[in-house]
Amino acid sequence: MPPDGLPPAERPPVPAAPPAAPPPGLQPPPIAPEKRFGGARSSLGNFARSGDGRDLRRGLGHYVRNGYGGSNIATQRFGGTAQTAGSLGYALYSTASGAADAPIDAAALAGRSTEEIATAIIEAVRQADGTQDAEVERASMHDAMSELLTEFPEADLLNLSDAEREFVIEKFTAIDVARRFELDVGKHLLERAPTATVAMSRLKQMRAYIAETVAASFRKLRDQGRILTSGRVARVVQAALRDTFKVFEGFEE
């Protein structure tokens, strides 16, 4: 399903993108200081050479504390991720339930390939507008649906179960966080790794660790009764992002 022929875990990062806009109702975060990612880049350089998870965790800690000024501001700057997750959740739910206002015409897509259906969903949720924020989120949605179809080959993108929709939303959130982390500091990791093969292995390790942390945040919220029901997706995703960034922020120097 990936258009470039590489599975999501092996793709190199794309050029840096500006932070996402904060969700409505939140004050814009302050302008970030120059060289704010210096500590994160230094720790990631160590991680690229050693593969030591402690260096990766230090890099994530610097990224949130110094790069974004803490978990609260980081959550605001990733507000676009929560908003798009909410739109994605509604698109998948309304299509499966046959809602009259569903943004996707399921009848028109009957018999189409999964790639065509995935593209239609992405277009309905986040149209290309020439910004890298949009391209990042579109790519993250594509990879999330790819992972769903790898895990559940019989899944119907036009009629996903509750569990399948939750899978897509959680994967989208984790992939988007990892992708934006790569946009900001991933180039340094690639440049400091001893070989291209090692570089790709480190990227895979980094993505897996971020995904595990995001998944743990969603599990914590589920245990508290905060689930990804229609209409609450953006709020739950925002809470999961805040919890994830608090974990990262807590990693020691």
XYZ file of C-alpha atoms in Angstrom:
253
model
C 0.000 0.000 0.000
C 2.787 2.557 0.683
C 3.272 4.493 -2.567
C 7.065 4.544 -2.373
C 7.374 0.794 -1.968
C 8.872 0.989 1.533
C 7.020 -0.060 4.682
C 6.320 2.866 7.068
C 9.040 1.846 9.548
C 11.792 2.081 6.906
C 10.998 5.430 5.337
C 13.469 8.272 5.910
C 12.117 11.542 7.325
C 10.933 14.313 5.035
C 12.167 17.925 5.286
C 11.335 19.926 8.384
C 7.835 21.338 8.803
C 6.559 24.164 11.027
C 4.669 23.220 14.218
C 0.934 22.528 13.909
C -1.549 25.227 14.893
C -3.033 24.936 18.406
C -6.637 23.727 18.744
C -9.415 26.333 19.099
C -9.722 27.940 22.520
C -6.046 27.615 23.398
C -3.663 30.531 23.407
C -0.892 30.324 20.794
C 2.332 29.101 22.382
C 5.211 31.570 22.676
C 7.771 31.790 19.904
C 10.373 29.083 20.463
C 13.937 30.220 21.172
C 16.697 29.767 18.633
C 18.679 26.511 18.764
C 15.915 25.032 20.896
C 16.588 21.540 19.588
C 20.317 21.592 20.332
C 20.070 19.252 23.324
C 17.765 16.874 21.477
C 20.100 16.734 18.493
C 23.123 16.064 20.716
C 21.397 13.195 22.513
C 20.092 11.765 19.236
C 23.613 11.891 17.811
C 24.739 9.750 20.744
C 21.797 7.430 20.193
C 22.607 7.139 16.482
C 26.110 5.923 17.323
C 25.326 3.769 20.372
C 21.739 2.589 20.014
C 21.422 3.152 23.777
C 17.782 3.755 24.703
C 18.858 6.142 27.438
C 20.222 8.514 24.808
C 16.937 8.294 22.905
C 14.953 9.084 26.048
C 17.237 12.026 26.839
C 16.674 13.297 23.307
C 12.912 13.101 23.734
C 13.181 14.850 27.089
C 15.193 17.715 25.572
C 12.773 17.859 22.655
C 9.775 18.527 24.903
C 11.436 20.523 27.717
C 13.760 22.754 25.703
C 12.439 22.429 22.177
C 8.825 23.216 23.027
C 9.032 24.667 26.532
C 7.298 21.785 28.280
C 4.485 19.300 27.805
C 1.648 21.842 27.867
C 3.079 23.951 25.064
C 4.067 20.832 23.111
C 0.449 19.676 23.341
C -0.716 23.018 21.963
C 1.763 22.875 19.103
C 0.512 19.388 18.204
C -3.069 20.625 18.218
C -3.418 19.903 14.504
C -2.810 16.218 15.201
C -5.759 16.111 17.621
C -8.018 18.045 15.260
C -7.236 15.810 12.310
C -7.696 12.709 14.470
C -11.157 13.999 15.361
C -12.044 14.530 11.714
C -10.685 11.101 10.813
C -12.658 9.447 13.597
C -15.879 11.092 12.473
C -15.297 10.233 8.818
C -14.750 6.560 9.638
C -17.661 6.404 12.097
C -20.195 8.234 9.933
C -19.304 6.152 6.879
C -19.651 2.858 8.757
C -22.961 3.934 10.319
C -24.367 5.274 7.048
C -24.903 8.784 8.393
C -26.492 11.182 5.919
C -23.787 13.781 6.499
C -20.871 11.373 6.100
C -18.066 13.131 4.189
C -17.346 9.966 2.205
C -19.648 8.531 -0.469
C -19.416 4.839 0.344
C -21.686 3.833 -2.552
C -19.427 5.554 -5.080
C -16.408 3.701 -3.672
C -17.985 0.238 -3.731
C -15.684 -2.209 -5.467
C -12.699 0.178 -5.466
C -9.260 -0.899 -4.280
C -8.188 -0.279 -0.689
C -5.671 2.273 -1.973
C -8.412 4.228 -3.742
C -10.638 4.090 -0.668
C -7.802 5.189 1.611
C -7.048 8.099 -0.713
C -10.712 9.149 -0.674
C -10.764 9.078 3.128
C -7.598 11.164 3.319
C -9.007 13.691 0.838
C -12.217 13.976 2.868
C -10.358 14.471 6.145
C -7.339 16.596 5.194
C -7.073 18.086 1.741
C -3.672 19.038 0.384
C -3.164 22.778 0.779
C 0.497 23.204 -0.035
C 1.628 23.153 3.598
C 3.902 20.529 5.088
C 1.547 20.205 8.065
C -1.108 18.873 5.688
C 1.335 16.566 3.918
C 2.580 15.146 7.221
C -0.937 14.438 8.472
C -2.009 12.935 5.142
C 1.015 10.630 5.144
C 0.369 9.666 8.774
C -3.237 8.726 7.972
C -2.068 6.652 5.020
C 0.461 4.785 7.151
C -2.100 4.212 9.912
C -4.537 2.607 7.467
C -1.674 0.568 5.991
C -0.877 -0.773 9.446
C -4.549 -1.588 10.034
C -4.721 -3.622 6.825
C -1.485 -5.392 7.720
C -2.828 -6.287 11.154
C -6.391 -6.991 9.958
C -6.256 -7.947 6.244
C -10.018 -8.418 6.043
C -10.839 -4.964 7.434
C -13.222 -2.882 5.315
C -12.176 0.771 5.406
C -15.757 1.795 4.641
C -17.197 -0.262 7.485
C -14.679 -0.420 10.321
C -15.602 -1.820 13.716
C -15.127 0.277 16.854
C -11.894 -1.563 17.627
C -10.573 -1.043 14.094
C -11.365 2.685 14.187
C -9.586 3.020 17.518
C -6.609 1.198 16.034
C -6.414 3.652 13.134
C -6.738 6.725 15.358
C -4.118 5.542 17.838
C -1.716 4.589 15.054
C -2.278 7.906 13.306
C -1.458 9.763 16.541
C 1.722 7.781 17.185
C 2.915 8.008 13.583
C 2.246 11.750 13.446
C 4.205 12.389 16.657
C 7.132 10.314 15.382
C 7.035 11.930 11.970
C 7.110 15.452 13.415
C 9.945 14.474 15.754
C 11.844 13.297 12.672
C 11.058 16.523 10.857
C 12.599 18.560 13.648
C 15.631 16.475 14.579
C 15.696 13.259 12.534
C 18.271 14.525 10.057
C 20.843 14.706 12.847
C 20.228 11.061 13.693
C 20.729 10.041 10.072
C 23.934 12.042 9.776
C 25.476 10.660 12.978
C 24.743 6.970 12.415
C 27.831 5.029 11.262
C 26.066 3.483 8.240
C 22.814 3.874 6.344
C 21.673 0.472 7.598
C 22.292 1.487 11.197
C 20.507 4.788 10.582
C 17.357 3.020 9.411
C 17.559 0.633 12.363
C 17.774 3.572 14.778
C 14.785 5.261 13.109
C 12.790 2.069 13.453
C 13.765 1.808 17.126
C 12.819 5.433 17.733
C 9.436 5.079 16.003
C 8.653 1.924 17.958
C 9.483 3.585 21.265
C 7.288 6.602 20.513
C 4.464 4.291 19.409
C 4.740 2.292 22.642
C 4.578 5.454 24.747
C 1.564 6.811 22.856
C -0.192 3.437 23.143
C 0.434 3.405 26.904
C -1.143 6.866 27.183
C -4.271 5.694 25.355
C -4.471 2.612 27.612
C -4.261 4.833 30.680
C -7.121 6.964 29.377
C -9.219 3.879 28.591
C -8.692 2.666 32.154
C -10.079 6.030 33.286
C -13.158 5.574 31.093
C -12.030 8.029 28.408
C -12.577 6.170 25.164
C -12.519 7.168 21.504
C -16.251 7.481 20.958
C -17.563 9.625 18.125
C -17.516 13.285 19.090
C -14.816 12.836 21.725
C -11.904 11.738 19.568
C -10.100 15.097 19.415
C -10.333 15.598 23.183
C -9.112 12.096 23.970
C -6.255 12.366 21.487
C -5.263 15.720 22.963
C -5.222 14.135 26.432
C -3.114 11.233 25.141
C -0.665 13.687 23.578
C -0.384 15.628 26.838
C 0.274 12.442 28.791
C 2.855 11.292 26.237
C 4.710 14.599 26.364
C 4.672 14.547 30.167
C 6.390 11.171 30.016
C 8.989 12.525 27.590
C 9.448 15.685 29.647
C 10.211 13.588 32.711
C 13.210 11.874 31.169
C 16.300 13.072 33.006
C 19.292 14.823 31.492
